[in-house]
Structures are given as structure tokens and as C-alpha cells.
XYZ file of C-alpha atoms in Angstrom:
751
model
C -9.488 -18.413 17.567
C -12.182 -18.779 14.925
C -15.192 -20.330 16.645
C -17.583 -22.201 14.367
C -20.602 -20.399 15.854
C -19.003 -17.018 15.088
C -18.100 -18.194 11.640
C -21.692 -19.266 10.996
C -22.981 -15.838 12.017
C -20.458 -14.162 9.724
C -21.482 -16.415 6.838
C -25.188 -15.846 7.431
C -24.629 -12.102 7.747
C -22.575 -11.898 4.590
C -25.029 -14.023 2.625
C -27.864 -11.897 3.970
C -26.126 -8.829 2.523
C -25.411 -10.851 -0.591
C -29.066 -11.739 -1.034
C -30.250 -8.182 -0.467
C -27.839 -6.795 -3.033
C -28.772 -9.340 -5.696
C -32.512 -9.976 -5.341
C -33.343 -7.278 -7.896
C -31.201 -8.786 -10.637
C -34.064 -8.503 -13.103
C -33.990 -4.733 -12.678
C -30.209 -4.349 -12.518
C -28.681 -6.914 -14.843
C -25.220 -6.636 -13.308
C -25.953 -5.921 -9.673
C -23.142 -7.104 -7.446
C -23.442 -10.827 -6.710
C -20.204 -11.667 -4.965
C -17.394 -9.094 -4.973
C -14.782 -11.852 -4.929
C -15.795 -12.856 -8.460
C -14.636 -9.439 -9.681
C -11.211 -9.534 -8.010
C -8.227 -10.568 -10.112
C -5.051 -10.659 -7.986
C -2.968 -10.899 -11.176
C -3.797 -7.284 -12.068
C -0.673 -5.299 -11.208
C 1.677 -8.289 -11.326
C 2.890 -7.272 -14.793
C 4.522 -4.045 -15.918
C 5.879 -2.309 -12.834
C 2.837 -2.695 -10.569
C 4.833 -4.921 -8.195
C 1.820 -6.678 -6.661
C 1.698 -10.371 -5.739
C -1.054 -12.940 -6.464
C -0.779 -15.129 -3.355
C -3.016 -15.770 -0.367
C -3.499 -13.220 2.394
C -6.250 -11.803 4.591
C -7.198 -8.131 4.992
C -4.248 -6.345 6.637
C -2.840 -9.745 7.639
C 0.654 -10.580 8.853
C 1.012 -13.440 6.343
C 1.162 -13.006 2.577
C 1.782 -16.553 1.295
C 2.753 -16.161 -2.348
C 4.962 -17.611 -5.083
C 8.407 -16.126 -5.647
C 9.277 -16.085 -9.337
C 11.495 -12.986 -9.613
C 14.527 -12.492 -7.389
C 16.622 -9.664 -8.835
C 16.155 -6.020 -9.797
C 13.334 -3.533 -9.448
C 10.604 -5.891 -10.621
C 11.459 -8.339 -7.824
C 9.983 -5.961 -5.246
C 7.047 -8.291 -4.519
C 8.896 -11.462 -5.502
C 6.579 -12.107 -8.453
C 6.284 -10.947 -12.045
C 3.628 -12.081 -14.483
C 6.154 -12.639 -17.279
C 7.941 -15.427 -15.391
C 7.673 -19.189 -15.850
C 10.187 -20.220 -13.170
C 9.145 -20.585 -9.540
C 11.621 -20.688 -6.637
C 9.046 -21.498 -3.979
C 6.332 -20.073 -1.745
C 7.349 -17.638 0.996
C 5.198 -16.293 3.795
C 5.736 -12.507 3.722
C 5.564 -10.006 0.870
C 5.133 -6.311 0.100
C 2.370 -5.103 -2.193
C 3.347 -2.735 -4.973
C 6.400 -1.118 -3.424
C 9.364 0.408 -5.238
C 11.849 -1.396 -3.003
C 11.633 -5.080 -2.134
C 12.082 -7.029 1.072
C 10.567 -9.889 3.073
C 10.075 -13.166 1.161
C 10.629 -15.039 4.431
C 10.572 -18.814 5.050
C 10.380 -20.313 1.575
C 8.837 -23.724 0.805
C 9.301 -25.605 -2.473
C 7.735 -29.048 -2.903
C 9.592 -31.222 -5.399
C 10.133 -34.768 -6.639
C 13.002 -36.724 -8.155
C 16.657 -36.834 -7.192
C 18.230 -34.638 -4.559
C 19.214 -31.146 -5.686
C 21.070 -28.398 -3.841
C 18.436 -25.841 -4.846
C 15.512 -27.254 -6.832
C 13.553 -24.852 -9.035
C 10.063 -25.360 -10.454
C 8.590 -24.424 -13.808
C 4.960 -23.548 -14.463
C 2.531 -22.289 -17.099
C 0.202 -19.338 -16.651
C -2.736 -21.478 -17.704
C -2.447 -23.515 -14.494
C -2.358 -20.500 -12.162
C -5.479 -19.375 -10.362
C -5.920 -16.763 -7.640
C -8.789 -15.251 -5.709
C -8.727 -13.362 -2.404
C -7.371 -15.733 0.219
C -6.405 -18.549 -2.178
C -3.782 -19.381 -4.813
C -2.950 -22.514 -6.809
C -0.505 -23.540 -9.514
C 0.792 -26.702 -11.189
C 4.551 -27.261 -10.934
C 5.149 -28.792 -14.345
C 8.582 -30.304 -13.898
C 7.594 -31.971 -10.622
C 3.964 -32.813 -11.435
C 2.808 -31.196 -8.180
C -0.391 -29.216 -7.630
C 0.304 -26.518 -5.032
C -2.465 -24.661 -3.192
C -2.137 -21.872 -0.643
C -4.457 -20.131 1.793
C -3.912 -18.103 4.955
C -5.226 -16.845 8.242
C -3.992 -13.469 9.555
C -0.907 -14.953 11.259
C -0.439 -18.342 9.585
C -0.032 -19.865 6.163
C -1.643 -23.116 5.016
C -0.152 -25.214 2.181
C -1.714 -28.162 0.349
C 0.531 -30.067 -2.030
C -0.753 -32.897 -4.199
C 2.175 -34.946 -5.447
C 2.000 -37.160 -8.566
C 2.172 -40.289 -6.415
C 2.254 -41.446 -2.814
C 6.061 -41.815 -2.772
C 8.976 -39.429 -3.271
C 7.149 -36.495 -1.733
C 9.868 -33.964 -0.952
C 10.074 -30.406 0.352
C 12.835 -27.797 0.523
C 12.649 -25.233 3.340
C 14.940 -22.323 2.511
C 15.691 -19.723 5.190
C 18.473 -18.213 3.077
C 15.975 -17.113 0.440
C 15.780 -13.330 -0.004
C 14.468 -10.932 -2.627
C 16.778 -8.463 -4.384
C 20.072 -9.847 -3.120
C 21.627 -7.740 -5.888
C 20.398 -4.731 -3.883
C 22.158 -5.944 -0.715
C 19.373 -7.986 0.904
C 20.917 -10.990 2.692
C 20.364 -13.727 5.246
C 22.188 -12.924 8.484
C 21.238 -15.823 10.743
C 18.674 -18.364 11.740
C 17.862 -21.665 13.362
C 15.861 -24.789 12.559
C 14.887 -27.276 15.259
C 13.268 -30.626 14.479
C 10.805 -31.107 17.352
C 9.567 -34.476 16.076
C 8.802 -36.027 12.696
C 5.852 -33.672 12.090
C 6.932 -30.350 13.624
C 9.716 -27.828 13.075
C 10.349 -24.501 14.757
C 12.965 -21.819 14.345
C 13.695 -18.309 13.211
C 15.397 -16.365 10.458
C 17.049 -12.960 10.407
C 17.688 -10.869 7.324
C 19.113 -7.475 6.499
C 17.751 -5.448 3.618
C 15.375 -2.526 3.384
C 14.496 -3.542 6.929
C 17.978 -3.452 8.402
C 17.305 -6.035 11.119
C 14.293 -8.253 10.543
C 13.385 -11.355 12.536
C 10.743 -13.935 11.684
C 10.029 -16.793 14.076
C 8.054 -19.769 12.819
C 6.380 -22.992 13.876
C 5.563 -25.578 11.190
C 3.317 -28.610 11.389
C 2.925 -31.290 8.710
C 0.127 -33.772 8.072
C 2.618 -36.500 7.183
C 5.689 -37.730 9.073
C 8.968 -36.763 7.455
C 12.625 -37.661 7.487
C 15.470 -35.218 6.907
C 17.309 -35.850 3.656
C 19.871 -33.142 4.275
C 20.424 -29.882 6.167
C 22.885 -27.238 5.019
C 24.386 -23.894 5.932
C 25.409 -22.578 2.551
C 27.534 -25.372 1.082
C 28.255 -27.083 4.405
C 26.186 -30.099 5.480
C 24.949 -29.958 9.096
C 23.605 -32.637 11.406
C 21.667 -32.728 14.651
C 18.172 -31.928 15.868
C 18.917 -28.199 15.756
C 20.996 -26.289 13.227
C 21.968 -22.619 13.284
C 23.546 -20.045 10.987
C 22.724 -17.927 7.971
C 21.472 -19.259 4.623
C 19.989 -22.433 6.113
C 18.214 -25.034 3.982
C 16.654 -28.367 4.879
C 15.292 -31.053 2.594
C 12.516 -33.352 3.786
C 10.992 -36.598 2.496
C 7.432 -37.376 3.603
C 6.946 -40.977 4.647
C 3.211 -41.703 4.442
C 2.701 -44.169 1.601
C -1.093 -44.063 1.498
C -1.672 -40.485 0.319
C -0.326 -38.156 -2.344
C -1.420 -35.064 -0.380
C 0.743 -33.277 2.175
C -0.587 -30.369 4.226
C 1.549 -27.871 6.113
C 0.568 -25.123 8.562
C 3.067 -22.371 9.385
C 2.558 -19.795 12.110
C 4.880 -16.799 12.150
C 5.793 -14.128 14.694
C 8.197 -11.228 15.089
C 8.349 -11.947 18.840
C 9.243 -15.577 19.547
C 8.916 -19.224 18.529
C 6.287 -19.637 21.246
C 4.387 -16.727 19.747
C 4.455 -18.393 16.322
C 3.047 -21.593 17.821
C 0.298 -19.742 19.690
C -0.642 -17.857 16.532
C -0.884 -21.140 14.637
C -2.888 -22.942 17.305
C -5.305 -20.044 17.690
C -5.998 -19.535 14.001
C -5.697 -22.961 12.342
C -6.856 -25.611 14.795
C -7.055 -28.654 12.535
C -6.225 -29.787 8.994
C -9.331 -28.497 7.205
C -7.801 -26.504 4.339
C -11.178 -25.607 2.824
C -12.454 -24.212 6.116
C -9.496 -21.821 6.399
C -9.927 -20.809 2.768
C -13.622 -20.119 3.413
C -12.782 -18.040 6.480
C -10.285 -15.986 4.468
C -12.889 -15.415 1.774
C -15.460 -14.297 4.345
C -12.992 -11.756 5.724
C -12.502 -10.412 2.218
C -16.248 -10.256 1.512
C -16.742 -8.218 4.669
C -14.184 -5.627 3.528
C -15.187 -5.552 -0.136
C -18.905 -5.194 0.615
C -18.217 -1.889 2.369
C -18.623 -0.382 -1.093
C -21.394 -1.843 -3.251
C -21.346 -0.878 -6.907
C -23.973 -1.205 -9.624
C -22.811 -1.228 -13.211
C -23.490 -3.013 -16.488
C -19.761 -2.833 -17.283
C -18.060 -5.917 -15.835
C -14.629 -4.647 -16.890
C -15.020 -1.618 -14.634
C -16.293 -3.840 -11.821
C -13.165 -5.985 -12.094
C -10.877 -2.982 -11.993
C -12.789 -1.468 -9.072
C -12.994 -4.515 -6.831
C -9.420 -5.530 -7.544
C -8.420 -2.004 -6.541
C -10.450 -2.323 -3.337
C -8.750 -5.676 -2.687
C -5.300 -4.136 -3.124
C -6.298 -1.253 -0.845
C -6.940 -3.704 2.007
C -3.556 -5.472 2.124
C -1.380 -2.929 3.957
C -0.661 -1.784 6.651
C -0.021 -5.274 7.988
C -0.761 -6.735 11.395
C 2.430 -6.875 13.472
C 1.248 -8.320 16.757
C 0.812 -11.841 18.094
C -2.477 -13.319 19.184
C -1.467 -12.798 22.841
C -0.849 -9.072 22.309
C 2.942 -9.148 22.210
C 4.723 -7.195 19.482
C 8.144 -5.893 18.497
C 8.493 -2.143 18.978
C 10.608 0.414 17.161
C 12.962 0.299 20.152
C 13.648 -3.403 19.360
C 11.992 -4.359 22.628
C 9.047 -6.727 23.059
C 5.907 -4.965 24.262
C 2.495 -6.196 25.288
C -0.505 -4.352 23.909
C -3.086 -3.072 26.311
C -6.725 -3.931 25.518
C -7.916 -2.136 22.403
C -4.479 -1.524 20.884
C -3.301 -3.333 17.743
C 0.180 -2.861 16.324
C 0.787 -2.595 12.566
C 3.717 -2.210 10.207
C 4.231 -1.316 6.501
C 3.090 2.310 6.355
C 3.939 3.713 2.929
C 2.954 7.152 4.191
C 4.454 9.388 1.493
C 2.282 7.543 -1.008
C -0.821 6.808 0.999
C -1.568 10.103 2.773
C -2.880 11.446 -0.536
C -5.797 9.098 -1.280
C -5.546 5.831 0.630
C -5.666 7.311 4.126
C -8.576 9.626 3.208
C -10.456 6.665 1.708
C -9.976 4.703 4.911
C -11.385 7.547 7.031
C -14.628 6.888 5.138
C -14.827 3.095 4.924
C -12.605 2.014 7.819
C -12.629 4.741 10.447
C -11.992 2.317 13.313
C -8.816 0.953 11.789
C -7.785 4.495 10.828
C -7.642 5.236 14.545
C -5.667 2.027 15.125
C -3.126 3.080 12.513
C -2.704 6.545 14.023
C -2.191 5.007 17.439
C 0.350 2.626 15.940
C 2.289 5.545 14.456
C 2.179 7.419 17.760
C 3.410 4.335 19.597
C 6.324 4.107 17.171
C 7.123 7.745 17.934
C 7.165 7.067 21.675
C 9.311 3.944 21.325
C 11.704 5.162 18.638
C 11.901 8.872 19.411
C 10.610 10.237 16.101
C 7.738 9.619 13.709
C 8.532 7.058 11.014
C 7.755 7.663 7.363
C 8.161 4.105 6.048
C 8.342 1.755 9.059
C 8.990 -1.861 8.109
C 9.021 -4.811 10.508
C 10.092 -2.724 13.496
C 12.687 -0.773 11.483
C 13.055 2.864 10.495
C 13.852 2.822 6.774
C 13.987 6.619 6.327
C 12.414 6.219 2.888
C 10.907 9.095 0.878
C 10.233 12.726 1.636
C 9.464 14.716 4.751
C 7.273 13.754 7.701
C 4.030 12.601 6.048
C 2.472 11.070 9.165
C 1.415 14.605 10.128
C -0.917 14.709 7.106
C -2.709 11.634 8.448
C -3.027 13.253 11.884
C -4.316 16.566 10.508
C -6.838 14.854 8.282
C -8.236 12.832 11.170
C -8.453 15.864 13.472
C -10.250 18.040 10.926
C -12.688 15.204 10.196
C -13.596 14.919 13.852
C -12.099 11.458 14.240
C -11.307 10.649 17.857
C -9.732 7.793 19.786
C -6.124 8.956 19.800
C -4.108 11.412 21.878
C -4.289 14.594 19.777
C -1.863 16.463 22.040
C 0.687 13.689 21.623
C 0.085 13.783 17.870
C 0.901 17.505 17.798
C 4.002 16.973 19.944
C 5.180 14.179 17.637
C 4.494 16.313 14.560
C 6.455 19.316 15.842
C 9.351 17.141 16.991
C 9.529 15.346 13.651
C 9.535 18.615 11.704
C 12.766 19.692 13.409
C 16.312 18.693 12.534
C 17.919 16.177 14.883
C 21.537 15.177 14.313
C 21.644 13.103 17.492
C 19.051 10.427 16.752
C 20.053 7.231 18.520
C 18.657 4.814 15.939
C 20.363 1.579 14.974
C 19.344 1.446 11.335
C 21.909 3.056 8.990
C 19.144 4.598 6.844
C 17.334 6.053 9.822
C 19.104 9.426 9.589
C 16.810 10.122 6.637
C 13.906 10.248 9.092
C 15.369 13.619 10.079
C 17.335 14.671 6.979
C 19.503 17.762 6.777
C 16.874 19.464 4.633
C 15.227 20.404 7.928
C 18.425 22.065 9.094
C 18.359 24.368 6.066
C 14.666 25.136 6.547
C 15.409 26.237 10.105
C 18.517 28.219 9.115
C 17.488 29.894 5.852
C 13.741 29.393 5.528
C 14.322 27.420 2.336
C 16.542 24.563 1.115
C 19.487 25.594 -1.090
C 19.807 23.391 -4.159
C 23.612 23.521 -4.112
C 23.758 22.299 -0.511
C 21.682 19.106 -0.746
C 19.803 17.028 -3.313
C 16.002 16.975 -3.760
C 15.729 20.512 -2.400
C 12.542 21.524 -4.202
C 10.601 18.354 -3.440
C 11.525 18.523 0.239
C 10.740 22.227 0.303
C 7.276 21.867 -1.227
C 6.280 18.839 0.810
C 7.656 20.404 3.978
C 5.527 23.490 3.409
C 2.420 21.317 3.186
C 3.352 19.262 6.240
C 3.975 22.498 8.162
C 0.507 23.655 7.169
C -0.806 20.361 8.567
C 0.958 21.089 11.862
C -0.506 24.613 11.924
C -3.948 23.151 11.308
C -3.513 20.650 14.133
C -2.259 23.357 16.498
C -5.157 25.646 15.626
C -7.680 22.890 16.351
C -5.993 22.397 19.742
C -5.878 26.153 20.490
C -2.093 26.283 20.455
C -1.740 29.707 18.850
C 2.048 30.007 19.031
C 2.676 26.718 17.212
C -0.099 27.488 14.731
C 1.444 30.876 13.909
C 4.977 29.526 13.531
C 3.995 26.697 11.202
C 1.535 28.774 9.226
C 4.480 31.007 8.358
C 6.647 28.009 7.487
C 3.873 26.690 5.249
C 4.325 29.649 2.928
C 7.908 28.627 2.104
C 6.700 27.031 -1.140
C 6.833 30.520 -2.648
C 10.631 30.496 -2.297
C 10.892 27.911 -5.082
C 8.644 29.562 -7.669
C 10.298 31.367 -10.564
C 7.812 33.752 -12.239
C 9.993 33.894 -15.341
C 9.346 30.230 -16.163
C 6.079 29.869 -14.262
C 7.283 26.765 -12.410
C 9.149 25.669 -9.300
C 12.918 25.286 -9.592
C 16.065 24.929 -7.519
C 17.352 28.031 -5.740
C 21.021 28.259 -4.777
C 22.689 29.389 -1.567
C 22.906 32.995 -2.662
C 19.303 33.072 -3.836
C 20.129 32.701 -7.529
C 18.245 30.134 -9.600
C 20.056 26.977 -10.591
C 21.041 27.069 -14.249
C 20.691 25.660 -16.789
C 17.032 24.849 -16.229
C 14.796 22.445 -18.116
C 11.278 21.692 -16.844
C 11.549 18.102 -18.120
C 14.919 17.408 -16.476
C 14.810 14.636 -13.894
C 17.867 12.999 -12.406
C 17.894 10.622 -9.469
C 20.069 13.009 -7.445
C 18.625 16.266 -8.792
C 16.378 18.922 -7.278
C 13.225 16.803 -7.519
C 12.372 13.377 -6.105
C 11.024 11.023 -8.760
C 9.838 13.867 -10.960
C 10.641 17.187 -12.589
C 9.566 20.827 -12.435
C 6.427 20.194 -14.474
C 5.256 17.448 -12.138
C 6.174 19.014 -8.797
C 5.144 22.629 -9.374
C 1.524 21.900 -8.456
C 2.187 20.466 -5.038
C 0.673 23.255 -2.992
C -2.600 21.555 -2.008
C -2.940 23.637 1.143
C -2.899 27.018 -0.641
C -4.337 26.744 -4.126
C -5.348 30.447 -4.204
C -1.748 31.325 -3.332
C -0.437 29.152 -6.159
C -2.886 30.753 -8.584
C -1.674 34.159 -7.504
C 1.969 33.119 -7.970
C 1.200 32.152 -11.547
C -0.383 35.546 -12.175
C -4.135 35.038 -12.174
C -6.755 32.421 -12.939
C -6.261 32.702 -16.681
C -2.523 32.194 -16.416
C -3.010 29.315 -14.000
C -5.379 27.495 -16.347
C -3.062 28.113 -19.289
C -0.121 26.607 -17.417
C -2.212 23.682 -16.193
C -3.346 23.015 -19.762
C 0.287 23.138 -20.843
C 1.146 20.426 -18.325
C -1.214 17.975 -20.004
C -0.386 19.110 -23.547
C 3.417 19.111 -23.285
C 5.604 16.575 -25.017
C 6.106 13.548 -22.775
C 9.839 13.310 -23.373
C 12.038 13.381 -20.260
C 15.651 14.496 -19.916
C 18.340 13.313 -17.546
C 21.278 10.986 -17.147
C 19.478 8.797 -14.592
C 15.735 9.297 -15.068
C 13.773 7.615 -12.253
C 11.711 4.638 -13.403
C 8.827 5.865 -11.247
C 7.905 8.588 -13.748
C 5.241 6.745 -15.739
C 1.662 7.005 -16.923
C 2.425 10.250 -18.727
C -0.245 12.496 -20.197
C 1.864 15.324 -21.467
C 4.137 15.879 -18.483
C 1.471 14.836 -15.964
C 2.732 11.560 -14.447
C -0.009 9.430 -12.953
C 2.330 6.545 -12.191
C 3.831 8.453 -9.277
C 2.149 10.220 -6.398
C 3.059 13.957 -6.484
C 0.573 14.632 -9.316
C -2.391 12.692 -7.945
C -4.387 15.774 -6.977
C -3.647 17.802 -10.102
C -6.648 16.854 -12.269
C -8.952 18.317 -9.645
C -7.239 21.711 -9.591
C -9.431 22.783 -12.523
C -12.429 22.620 -10.167
C -10.924 25.473 -8.117
C -10.727 27.825 -11.083
C -14.120 27.306 -12.708
C -13.020 24.680 -15.245
C -14.837 21.586 -13.939
C -15.302 20.059 -17.384
C -11.526 19.749 -17.684
C -11.340 17.945 -14.345
C -13.965 15.516 -15.640
C -12.156 15.022 -18.949
C -8.773 14.341 -17.377
C -10.170 12.078 -14.654
C -12.106 10.157 -17.299
C -8.974 9.661 -19.386
C -6.971 8.343 -16.449
C -9.728 6.062 -15.158
C -10.390 4.435 -18.518
C -6.949 4.445 -20.120
C -4.492 3.913 -17.287
C -6.358 1.283 -15.245
C -7.200 -2.009 -16.966
C -7.847 -5.684 -16.215
C -4.521 -6.748 -17.711
C -1.509 -7.818 -15.621
C 0.048 -4.407 -16.361
C -3.240 -2.703 -15.567
C -1.735 -0.481 -12.853
C 0.458 2.333 -14.196
C 3.480 2.548 -11.915
C 3.970 0.854 -8.558
C 0.764 0.071 -6.667
C 2.399 1.537 -3.538
C 0.486 -0.252 -0.786
C -2.935 0.794 -2.053
C -2.388 4.409 -3.135
C -2.747 3.830 -6.884
C -5.859 1.772 -6.227
C -7.318 4.281 -3.774
C -7.033 7.022 -6.411
C -9.100 4.878 -8.755
C -11.640 3.915 -6.079
C -12.365 7.479 -5.006
C -12.446 8.927 -8.500
C -14.546 6.062 -9.862
C -17.081 6.809 -7.114
C -17.057 10.417 -8.330
C -14.936 12.460 -5.934
C -11.435 13.051 -4.542
C -9.848 14.821 -1.578
C -7.336 17.326 -2.931
C -5.853 18.339 0.422
C -5.833 15.953 3.379
C -6.433 18.251 6.325
C -9.230 20.058 4.494
C -12.263 17.778 4.963
C -13.678 18.560 1.544
C -14.134 16.443 -1.568
C -13.924 17.600 -5.163
C -16.434 16.136 -7.624
C -14.996 14.539 -10.726
C -16.367 11.948 -13.112
C -18.226 8.945 -11.630
C -18.056 5.630 -13.469
C -20.939 3.726 -11.924
C -24.714 3.937 -11.998
C -24.880 3.710 -8.236
C -22.394 3.364 -5.378
C -23.376 2.596 -1.795
C -20.723 3.234 0.845
C -21.393 1.315 4.040
C -20.506 3.582 6.952
C -19.819 2.681 10.543
C -22.909 3.283 12.611
C -25.343 1.521 10.246
C -25.587 4.397 7.745
C -25.020 4.552 4.008
C -23.843 7.243 1.637
C -25.122 6.722 -1.896
C -23.821 8.243 -5.123
C -26.225 8.016 -8.062
C -24.936 8.915 -11.505
C -27.958 9.432 -13.720
C -27.388 8.487 -17.397
C -23.743 7.659 -16.738
C -21.835 5.879 -19.511
C -18.408 5.940 -21.084
C -19.642 8.734 -23.345
C -21.554 10.638 -20.684
C -18.542 11.796 -18.705
C -19.623 15.349 -17.823
C -21.580 16.359 -14.726
C -24.491 18.498 -15.835
C -25.797 19.100 -12.315
C -25.283 17.822 -8.786
C -27.482 17.668 -5.712
C -26.900 16.468 -2.169
C -29.923 15.092 -0.347
C -32.131 16.872 -2.873
C -30.418 20.250 -2.563
C -28.595 21.519 -5.636
C -24.863 22.093 -5.265
C -23.614 25.411 -6.634
C -19.974 24.332 -6.603
C -18.300 20.934 -7.281
C -17.504 20.271 -3.638
C -19.027 18.631 -0.560
C -17.704 17.775 2.892
C -16.590 14.736 4.800
C -19.396 15.366 7.254
C -21.878 15.188 4.369
C -20.693 11.638 3.712
C -20.534 10.464 7.302
C -24.057 11.669 8.095
C -25.351 9.414 5.337
C -27.458 10.535 2.418
C -27.455 10.689 -1.365
C -25.296 12.562 -3.845
C -27.009 12.678 -7.229
C -25.008 13.524 -10.341
C -26.730 14.020 -13.679
C -24.394 13.052 -16.495
C -24.234 14.205 -20.111
C -21.970 13.866 -23.124
C -21.887 17.629 -23.683
C -20.059 19.942 -21.303
C -21.383 23.153 -22.781
């Protein structure tokens, strides 16, 4: 429950920080005033960014947002900036994913005659969004709709054009991407009295079996116009079935405003009510909006940036906003949560359960970023993954609402574990983490999981790794991508085992980690598919990319660099440093044309054949630092930062992917990047800002000062850490966490 005394302390604390960061405005013309003013939730809602603009809190269970796009790839978040039709406001959404789901419990206020499924129209000029708040004018109904949220509840405020004919559709049959098989499978609605409704809805989609319980309260008494299951009209105080809709008319004649509070839960109707009562006690919409904004200020002020370039500030703080949406809270206020075993569990003190882990994307930059600015939650997330292993029997790689989805490559949770262990992060059972990692790296054909996609959690690629030591391209699709990623994940397991003094496991997985060499063809200088009898797959084209080919969402050019754990070994495979640099240059200079009958849409943001819009290449710009070509790292990072991230609705190249695309920008804009999670070392690139202050846990700061930085001055002339000159473009995680100052002197000339 939000106590007013606690809220006052939070406000005073935040405004104290606010005052301290802005009192020298005369010296720094564009010192940070309020980070919320630089956040634009519409960035990423155009193109294929797949973000949503609605109201949520940091890592909250509720994402209350408009649904304007229902079909196809660009309906993944339920919203697209190009739309002018609005189907309603639902309470759960995914941020920037390549597959859609959720969109649960849809509200649409309307006026006029009764319609089976009313639809609203709107203009972009009437939309406004800021962290924790969204509003829009529904033109055809003359209704002003406003949304805000607490972590587990949504709050609606609708201002109708008059005090009469105030209507609302509640649609439990609403789903996103029904053309992809997402459907309503059941539900119930019970009218408790003329101001309260409770119930639940079940859907099947990316999450095979998803349940959302709800409890709704309204500021005005209502009457039921109609209740339906599909086309059939139902009566009674409780209705059940799939695809349920109810239509309400609000009866108060003295006000044009109707407020609604909706608590949700994955556990029970009682849990939804308790969540609502604990988080939104009364009908003060502005108070809940203010509380949501204070939560966002607390997270966004963990990185304070000084810059005279407001465009860069908008991109940066919007990226930091997007990086704090997922994973999402998946636990009621009383500690109860739905486990991966489909059972209801009760959290012991100190444990918080989460869902929506886009691990294949986020282990690369987002998880490393969080080990710096959110170490406490990083431990929570690891414990949540380990709990899912214990309840479900294997580590998930894209858990969603208590479901194994089996989405994407390998067993990426082990990268998160290895990175935490090597950074000295504690608070989780490291022996259990190693056990879970080893178990999940092995092939299991007897997994007793209910979800039909769950077999991909332990795909047959692992069988071939165990049998042959590599994955034959003529036996299974995506062989090279699985082979390369598996080699890295096996290195992560070896690293974990070594830190825990388990020499036998360390030796076994260190050997397995060298399997990447099996896919390298010295004749073409790239990775390619190898057949059952060791021959190379022919014909071969480095720009060939088919959905069911040898590479996942990429081609040979884009995947050949994924050996972050053994860069010297990759250099040696390519011949020597000179050959390596030549091939790396060729990647960025190649023609951007792609070949294939079914080229994945994820391959975007091309510079040559480098594809920034998808994750496998995200470390590649920094490889130049390892071969004495730092100026090229700075040039390429500069190009990506300034050209591929903008303040426009399509200002994120490719799917946002639950914070990964934004985390890449955040880290590189600060001036560094972690090439290999599991090696607690950061590679220096090209900073964008005059000064960055990272607020660390334990009341310490790490400061990056970029002297003479500008859009033209993109090269690092010299670097020093706490006054000591750096001889190489690297520093450690420990250097950051101890606090101190990294000083980078910038110039326009790299010679």
C-alpha cells in the first residue's frame, strides 16, 4: 500500500536530487531538470519497433495501453503509430517483441446507439504520453480517455461529452494477432453490484495457457445493456465462456466523468481485489499518476546526463524508460504467484517473481547494464529464473505468464548466471545455477511440459552436439546459429564451474566451447553449414538468409562474428590480425542486398551486411578494439548511435526486444560496452555526452567525462581512470562499482 508519509519522503528525496542536479543551470545550460520531460513513449511505436505508448510502472504487472493494431507482425504490442482506429484499452502488453500476446481485458468507452463491437477513431494530435500516463480524444464518440497505473492495477478516467449516454464495452474475447492463432479459450464475468465486476479470462497464443483474473470498480453506478458470448446473448449475474463481452450504461446524471480501477492477478479473483485495494485506495486519479511518475523518476535518475543536445537526451532517456519495462512483476501483493508448474506458490520473504524474460536478446547488453544500475533486481531476476527451473524442470529461455514458449536459440540464461558470478554478484544459489545450466545444456526428449512449443527449450540440436560434437546442417535447421551460440553458452558453463572449483565440468564445457571452429570454412573466411559427412553445404552465399536455413534471423556475414568468448581464436581462424581486420571491414563495406525465398523481417538496420536491428551483431563494432583499430570502433559506434536511433516514431531500428535495443544505445552513449557477458570487462567506444553520472547501490557514483565531446569530435584521443592513463581501451566492472571517474579526451582527428 502506498502510504502518504512514504510518498512524501519519496517526493522530497526525488526533488532534492532534482534540485542538486539543476542548481548550476547557469554553468550547464542543459543540465538535467526532470528526466520525464525527455521521455517520448511514442519512439519505437512506428516502423517495426513494436513498443506501446500506454501507462505502466517500472517492471510493473500492468501495461494499460491503447490497442490500434490487431493483425500481423506489427500488432506485437497492439499499437502502431500509423493507425487512426482504436479498439480499446487493454491492461497487459509486451514491449518491442517479435511475437505478440497479452492485450487482456479490453475497455472501450463509447456513446450513441448500441453496437456489437464499437470502434473508436482518433487523431495523433490529441494523443499524449509520458511515463505512467496516457491520454487521447476518441473523435467519433467525443470522449477524452486518460490512463494511469500502479504496479498491479490500471486506472481509467473517461470524460464523456455529456452527463448521459455514458457507455462502456468490456471485451474479454479481445486478443492480438488472432491471425497467428491467438484466441480466447474461456472466461467469466460476475456482476457483484452496480459498481463492481470480477472475473477471469483465459487465452491461448504465444503463452499457451494464460489466465488473468480481474476485479473492477467504477465511480458511477451502471446497468447492463447486454452481455454476449460470441453472437449469443446471455443473462444472469454471472456469465461464462470464451469471447465474452458486456456493455454497460453509467447512470449518474450529474457528472460527465467516469473513473474505473482494475486490479489484475494470475492467481485468483481475490488476489486481483487485494492488489487493487492495496495499490489504489480511493478515486484520486492524479495521486496515482503522481506516484507512477515518482517511480519512473527514481529509475531514470540512476543515470544523470549532461548535454547541450536535447535530441540526444530524448533518445537516451526514452531508451532508459524502455529498458525499465520488462521483466514484469508476476506476483500478487500477498506473495502468491503462478509457477512454471501451473501451481500457485507463496513467495518467502525477499523473493519476488517475474515473467517476460527475452533472454536471447537481453543477455547481450540489457542484463549487463542492469548489473550496474540495478544490481538488486538483477539478483531477483536470477532467483526467478532458478525458481522456474526448479518448478518446471529446465531453464526457460522466453518464459511468458507461467508458460515455456521455447522461443529463440540455446540456453541463454546461463550467460546471465556467468556474468553475475564473474562480477562478484551474490544473493543466489550459485551451485543450483551451475546444476541448472548443465541440465539445460543437455538433450532431454522426455520433458513433461504441457506447452506444445516447450520441446524447443531442449531442441534436438543438443542431441547432435552430444553425438557428433557439432550440428549437421542436413539433419536440422538453424545448425550454425545453434552451434555458435551453444559454444558460447558452454563457455559460460565452464566459467561458472571454474569459479566454483568444479574442474571436471569446467574441462568438459571448455572443450565444448571450442565447437565454433567446426563451422568455419577457411576458403570463404566465414561460418557456414556443415553436412553429416563433414562436407560443406553447397551452394553457399554469405548473404543467403531463409527462415528455415542454417542461420536464425541472419546470414553467414552476420553470424560469423559470434565468438565473444574467444576473440583471439576467431582471429587465428581468419588467419591473423590483418586478415581479421580486412574481413571485418568487408562486413561493413559489403552490399546490403539479401538473398532468400523467405528473408526474415528481423534483418534490419544494415550497414553493409552488419545488421543492427537484430541482436547477433551487437558486439561486432567493438571487435576492432581487440586488434588495435580503436578508431574504427569509434567510427562505427558513432554511425549507429547517430543514424539508427532517432526521436521519430520509427526511431528504433528493428524490434525493441524488451530493452535490448535501448540498452545497446544507453551503454554505448555512455562510452562503453561489454563484448562478452561472463568477462567482466568493458570496451571503450564513443561517448555522446559531456558528463554521465551513474548512481550505484551503496551511495557511490561512477562518472564518465568526455572532454570536448561533440558530434564532430567522435574519436578518443586519450583515456584515464581515476587520474591514471589507460594504455588499452578497456576497464573492468569492478572499476565501475568502486566508484570513480573515467575521463575521455575527444578529438575530431583519429591520427
